[in-house]
Amino acid sequence: MPCLCNNRNPYNDDICGTFMITAGMSLTVYAINTSAPAIPPLPISGSVSVKASGGGNVDVTIRNSIGASIDTFTVPVGSTFTRTYGDIGFVALLNNSSSASGEYGLSLHY
């Protein structure tokens, strides 16, 4: 009898939006609920894209499903950065110097 787990259909979520953050403020654009049972089972892999279109640079923080920091990067104004991860549990945007605006997109795979 074949394992039922091998017959699972993959699921995808696309989370997209625009942002405008003021100096010293952060915006959490994605966070898993760690107090609820994991349905579907973790980890959740996927890509994070951030476009900084106005104001200052945007700092991006990525944590995995257990809350450990796995990456931070800065997106300069006028640029778009995309990175792919094997375990995404939290994504936040921050600007320390001035207001910043732009777009974000997450493509998640369960």
PDB file of C-alpha atoms in Angstrom:
ATOM      1  CA  MET A   1       0.000   0.000   0.000  1.00  0.00           C
ATOM      2  CA  PRO A   2       1.529   3.371  -0.986  1.00  0.00           C
ATOM      3  CA  CYS A   3       2.122   6.047   1.616  1.00  0.00           C
ATOM      4  CA  LEU A   4      -0.702   8.572   1.619  1.00  0.00           C
ATOM      5  CA  CYS A   5       1.718  11.439   2.237  1.00  0.00           C
ATOM      6  CA  ASN A   6       3.249  10.927  -1.190  1.00  0.00           C
ATOM      7  CA  ASN A   7      -0.137  11.538  -2.801  1.00  0.00           C
ATOM      8  CA  ARG A   8      -0.624  14.977  -1.223  1.00  0.00           C
ATOM      9  CA  ASN A   9      -1.410  17.776  -3.602  1.00  0.00           C
ATOM     10  CA  PRO A  10       0.804  20.818  -3.181  1.00  0.00           C
ATOM     11  CA  TYR A  11      -0.883  24.019  -2.040  1.00  0.00           C
ATOM     12  CA  ASN A  12       0.210  27.539  -2.858  1.00  0.00           C
ATOM     13  CA  ASP A  13      -0.667  30.929  -1.417  1.00  0.00           C
ATOM     14  CA  ASP A  14       0.227  34.281  -2.907  1.00  0.00           C
ATOM     15  CA  ILE A  15       0.203  37.193  -0.474  1.00  0.00           C
ATOM     16  CA  CYS A  16       0.714  40.595  -2.076  1.00  0.00           C
ATOM     17  CA  GLY A  17       0.274  44.176  -1.007  1.00  0.00           C
ATOM     18  CA  THR A  18       1.595  47.692  -0.858  1.00  0.00           C
ATOM     19  CA  PHE A  19       3.193  49.370   2.131  1.00  0.00           C
ATOM     20  CA  MET A  20       4.019  52.787   3.507  1.00  0.00           C
ATOM     21  CA  ILE A  21       6.022  52.804   6.733  1.00  0.00           C
ATOM     22  CA  THR A  22       7.307  55.758   8.723  1.00  0.00           C
ATOM     23  CA  ALA A  23      10.791  56.055  10.211  1.00  0.00           C
ATOM     24  CA  GLY A  24      11.454  53.540  12.966  1.00  0.00           C
ATOM     25  CA  MET A  25       8.255  51.595  12.331  1.00  0.00           C
ATOM     26  CA  SER A  26       8.011  48.002  11.178  1.00  0.00           C
ATOM     27  CA  LEU A  27       5.320  46.147   9.291  1.00  0.00           C
ATOM     28  CA  THR A  28       4.795  42.405   9.706  1.00  0.00           C
ATOM     29  CA  VAL A  29       3.536  41.127   6.371  1.00  0.00           C
ATOM     30  CA  TYR A  30       3.486  37.422   7.295  1.00  0.00           C
ATOM     31  CA  ALA A  31       3.647  35.391  10.501  1.00  0.00           C
ATOM     32  CA  ILE A  32       2.585  31.831  11.206  1.00  0.00           C
ATOM     33  CA  ASN A  33       0.426  31.143  14.251  1.00  0.00           C
ATOM     34  CA  THR A  34       2.807  29.170  16.465  1.00  0.00           C
ATOM     35  CA  SER A  35       0.129  28.459  19.096  1.00  0.00           C
ATOM     36  CA  ALA A  36      -2.134  26.544  16.672  1.00  0.00           C
ATOM     37  CA  PRO A  37      -1.479  23.033  15.389  1.00  0.00           C
ATOM     38  CA  ALA A  38       0.482  23.099  12.158  1.00  0.00           C
ATOM     39  CA  ILE A  39      -1.955  22.472   9.317  1.00  0.00           C
ATOM     40  CA  PRO A  40      -0.421  21.903   6.828  1.00  0.00           C
ATOM     41  CA  PRO A  41       2.745  20.521   8.458  1.00  0.00           C
ATOM     42  CA  LEU A  42       5.708  22.871   8.580  1.00  0.00           C
ATOM     43  CA  PRO A  43       7.985  23.937   6.974  1.00  0.00           C
ATOM     44  CA  ILE A  44       6.440  26.321   4.478  1.00  0.00           C
ATOM     45  CA  SER A  45       8.826  27.143   1.642  1.00  0.00           C
ATOM     46  CA  GLY A  46       8.586  29.982  -0.823  1.00  0.00           C
ATOM     47  CA  SER A  47       9.832  33.269  -2.178  1.00  0.00           C
ATOM     48  CA  VAL A  48       9.770  36.788  -0.751  1.00  0.00           C
ATOM     49  CA  SER A  49       9.867  39.808  -3.096  1.00  0.00           C
ATOM     50  CA  VAL A  50      10.138  43.419  -1.954  1.00  0.00           C
ATOM     51  CA  LYS A  51      10.148  46.513  -4.160  1.00  0.00           C
ATOM     52  CA  ALA A  52      11.203  49.829  -2.589  1.00  0.00           C
ATOM     53  CA  SER A  53       9.663  52.543  -4.731  1.00  0.00           C
ATOM     54  CA  GLY A  54       9.696  55.702  -2.611  1.00  0.00           C
ATOM     55  CA  GLY A  55      11.287  57.281   0.443  1.00  0.00           C
ATOM     56  CA  GLY A  56      14.190  55.384   1.959  1.00  0.00           C
ATOM     57  CA  ASN A  57      15.622  51.898   1.791  1.00  0.00           C
ATOM     58  CA  VAL A  58      13.617  48.985   3.196  1.00  0.00           C
ATOM     59  CA  ASP A  59      15.147  46.445   5.595  1.00  0.00           C
ATOM     60  CA  VAL A  60      13.623  42.962   5.380  1.00  0.00           C
ATOM     61  CA  THR A  61      13.785  40.389   8.187  1.00  0.00           C
ATOM     62  CA  ILE A  62      13.001  36.706   7.627  1.00  0.00           C
ATOM     63  CA  ARG A  63      12.582  34.132  10.416  1.00  0.00           C
ATOM     64  CA  ASN A  64      11.888  30.426  10.161  1.00  0.00           C
ATOM     65  CA  SER A  65       8.990  28.486  11.697  1.00  0.00           C
ATOM     66  CA  ILE A  66      10.667  28.242  15.119  1.00  0.00           C
ATOM     67  CA  GLY A  67      11.455  31.973  15.235  1.00  0.00           C
ATOM     68  CA  ALA A  68      15.161  31.885  14.441  1.00  0.00           C
ATOM     69  CA  SER A  69      16.445  34.669  12.198  1.00  0.00           C
ATOM     70  CA  ILE A  70      17.504  33.218   8.849  1.00  0.00           C
ATOM     71  CA  ASP A  71      18.072  36.323   6.739  1.00  0.00           C
ATOM     72  CA  THR A  72      18.058  40.113   6.709  1.00  0.00           C
ATOM     73  CA  PHE A  73      18.645  42.252   3.658  1.00  0.00           C
ATOM     74  CA  THR A  74      18.206  45.849   2.524  1.00  0.00           C
ATOM     75  CA  VAL A  75      16.317  46.844  -0.616  1.00  0.00           C
ATOM     76  CA  PRO A  76      17.547  50.205  -1.987  1.00  0.00           C
ATOM     77  CA  VAL A  77      15.003  52.661  -3.355  1.00  0.00           C
ATOM     78  CA  GLY A  78      14.216  51.859  -6.984  1.00  0.00           C
ATOM     79  CA  SER A  79      15.160  48.190  -6.601  1.00  0.00           C
ATOM     80  CA  THR A  80      13.339  44.878  -6.233  1.00  0.00           C
ATOM     81  CA  PHE A  81      14.890  41.916  -4.395  1.00  0.00           C
ATOM     82  CA  THR A  82      13.541  38.362  -4.451  1.00  0.00           C
ATOM     83  CA  ARG A  83      14.846  35.525  -2.299  1.00  0.00           C
ATOM     84  CA  THR A  84      13.722  31.926  -1.843  1.00  0.00           C
ATOM     85  CA  TYR A  85      13.677  30.003   1.460  1.00  0.00           C
ATOM     86  CA  GLY A  86      13.009  26.449   2.576  1.00  0.00           C
ATOM     87  CA  ASP A  87      11.243  27.466   5.810  1.00  0.00           C
ATOM     88  CA  ILE A  88       9.404  30.799   6.138  1.00  0.00           C
ATOM     89  CA  GLY A  89       7.622  31.632   9.383  1.00  0.00           C
ATOM     90  CA  PHE A  90       7.841  35.445   9.618  1.00  0.00           C
ATOM     91  CA  VAL A  91       8.491  38.377   7.273  1.00  0.00           C
ATOM     92  CA  ALA A  92       8.755  42.017   8.396  1.00  0.00           C
ATOM     93  CA  LEU A  93       9.656  45.309   6.700  1.00  0.00           C
ATOM     94  CA  LEU A  94      11.443  48.153   8.507  1.00  0.00           C
ATOM     95  CA  ASN A  95      12.767  51.609   7.715  1.00  0.00           C
ATOM     96  CA  ASN A  96      14.942  53.385  10.289  1.00  0.00           C
ATOM     97  CA  SER A  97      15.729  56.655   8.523  1.00  0.00           C
ATOM     98  CA  SER A  98      12.650  58.011   6.748  1.00  0.00           C
ATOM     99  CA  SER A  99       9.291  56.951   5.403  1.00  0.00           C
ATOM    100  CA  ALA A 100       9.357  54.262   2.736  1.00  0.00           C
ATOM    101  CA  SER A 101       6.809  52.850   0.334  1.00  0.00           C
ATOM    102  CA  GLY A 102       6.629  50.016  -2.108  1.00  0.00           C
ATOM    103  CA  GLU A 103       5.208  46.570  -2.751  1.00  0.00           C
ATOM    104  CA  TYR A 104       5.720  43.077  -1.354  1.00  0.00           C
ATOM    105  CA  GLY A 105       4.834  39.617  -2.543  1.00  0.00           C
ATOM    106  CA  LEU A 106       5.110  36.187  -0.945  1.00  0.00           C
ATOM    107  CA  SER A 107       4.657  32.979  -2.878  1.00  0.00           C
ATOM    108  CA  LEU A 108       4.269  30.171  -0.307  1.00  0.00           C
ATOM    109  CA  HIS A 109       4.317  26.433  -0.954  1.00  0.00           C
ATOM    110  CA  TYR A 110       2.923  23.871   1.500  1.00  0.00           C
TER     111      TYR A 110
END
